[in-house]
Each structure stands twice: as structure tokens, then as C-alpha cells.
């Protein structure tokens, strides 16, 4: 499956791009985060969030959407 990762905020500065296309087999949110931390070691220091279908995913959720939003740490208000 081909997915588009869209990066936001501080992640754009750290990674140096706003998006990228990734070809994957079946993976979970946690596996995607581990891949990101391996590919971009500077992300390992952050608590990134992954959203699909307009909802922040739980670590055990499978990646099922073709467009994934990847967010830096944020706080609500």
C-alpha cells in the first residue's frame, strides 16, 4: 500500500520536507513511529502523534488510510 505522510510544524524543520510517499505492508501506528524515529533520529526525542481519517491513532491501531498526518508534540487549551 502506498501512503502519503504529511508533516506539520517543527517536524517540517527537522525533517526538511512537508510530505513524503511511503510504500508499506500492513503496519501499526507504533511501527510507523518506530520507522520515523529510525529514519529521522532527531524525532526520537519528541512525542509525535499520528492521525488518520481526522483522528489521532492509538499505538496498536493499524494504518489503513492513504494519507497520514504526523504532528509534533502539542498541548491543548
Tab-separated table of C-alpha atoms in Angstrom:
chain	number	residue	atom	x	y	z
A	1	UNK	CA	0.000	0.000	0.000
A	2	UNK	CA	1.220	3.497	-0.765
A	3	UNK	CA	0.638	6.193	1.864
A	4	UNK	CA	1.426	9.885	1.941
A	5	UNK	CA	2.931	11.165	5.178
A	6	UNK	CA	2.223	14.867	5.782
A	7	UNK	CA	4.446	16.599	8.320
A	8	UNK	CA	3.496	19.665	10.347
A	9	UNK	CA	5.108	22.359	12.497
A	10	UNK	CA	8.542	21.643	13.930
A	11	UNK	CA	8.710	18.328	12.057
A	12	UNK	CA	8.967	20.162	8.739
A	13	UNK	CA	12.048	21.986	10.030
A	14	UNK	CA	13.636	18.826	11.477
A	15	UNK	CA	12.951	16.559	8.500
A	16	UNK	CA	13.316	19.188	5.794
A	17	UNK	CA	10.142	18.316	3.884
A	18	UNK	CA	6.398	18.698	4.214
A	19	UNK	CA	5.454	15.264	2.929
A	20	UNK	CA	6.718	12.002	1.507
A	21	UNK	CA	5.296	8.858	-0.040
A	22	UNK	CA	5.950	5.540	1.645
A	23	UNK	CA	5.182	2.076	0.329
A	24	UNK	CA	4.277	-0.253	3.180
A	25	UNK	CA	2.709	-3.560	4.015
A	26	UNK	CA	0.396	-3.827	6.974
A	27	UNK	CA	1.792	-1.819	9.927
A	28	UNK	CA	0.516	-0.217	13.102
A	29	UNK	CA	0.815	3.373	14.297
A	30	UNK	CA	3.592	2.260	16.678
A	31	UNK	CA	5.535	0.591	13.856
A	32	UNK	CA	5.209	3.734	11.743
A	33	UNK	CA	6.507	5.880	14.615
A	34	UNK	CA	9.447	3.488	15.086
A	35	UNK	CA	10.197	3.700	11.359
A	36	UNK	CA	10.109	7.510	11.525
A	37	UNK	CA	12.447	7.549	14.535
A	38	UNK	CA	14.836	5.187	12.742
A	39	UNK	CA	14.732	7.189	9.503
A	40	UNK	CA	14.949	10.561	11.288
A	41	UNK	CA	16.778	10.012	14.628
A	42	UNK	CA	16.059	13.569	15.786
A	43	UNK	CA	12.384	12.577	16.109
A	44	UNK	CA	13.197	10.035	18.835
A	45	UNK	CA	13.463	12.943	21.288
A	46	UNK	CA	9.878	14.026	20.538
A	47	UNK	CA	6.476	12.582	21.285
A	48	UNK	CA	4.988	12.638	17.811
A	49	UNK	CA	1.345	11.938	17.060
A	50	UNK	CA	-0.033	10.157	14.021
A	51	UNK	CA	-3.531	10.831	12.692
A	52	UNK	CA	-5.550	9.080	10.047
A	53	UNK	CA	-9.099	9.849	9.000
A	54	UNK	CA	-9.032	13.012	11.185
A	55	UNK	CA	-8.348	11.059	14.370
A	56	UNK	CA	-5.173	10.632	16.439
A	57	UNK	CA	-4.272	6.951	16.323
A	58	UNK	CA	-3.592	4.636	19.225
A	59	UNK	CA	-0.259	2.802	19.062
A	60	UNK	CA	-1.897	-0.532	18.256
A	61	UNK	CA	-4.158	0.857	15.514
A	62	UNK	CA	-3.382	-0.439	12.021
A	63	UNK	CA	-2.514	2.116	9.348
A	64	UNK	CA	-5.462	1.952	6.970
A	65	UNK	CA	-5.639	5.436	5.405
A	66	UNK	CA	-3.670	6.537	2.347
A	67	UNK	CA	-2.940	9.951	3.866
A	68	UNK	CA	-1.347	10.118	7.313
A	69	UNK	CA	-0.771	13.324	9.287
A	70	UNK	CA	2.310	13.404	11.527
A	71	UNK	CA	2.315	16.057	14.244
A	72	UNK	CA	4.966	17.325	16.638
A	73	UNK	CA	4.177	17.469	20.373
A	74	UNK	CA	1.337	19.869	21.135
A	75	UNK	CA	-0.764	20.898	24.087
A	76	UNK	CA	-4.461	21.647	24.195
A	77	UNK	CA	-6.161	24.649	25.570
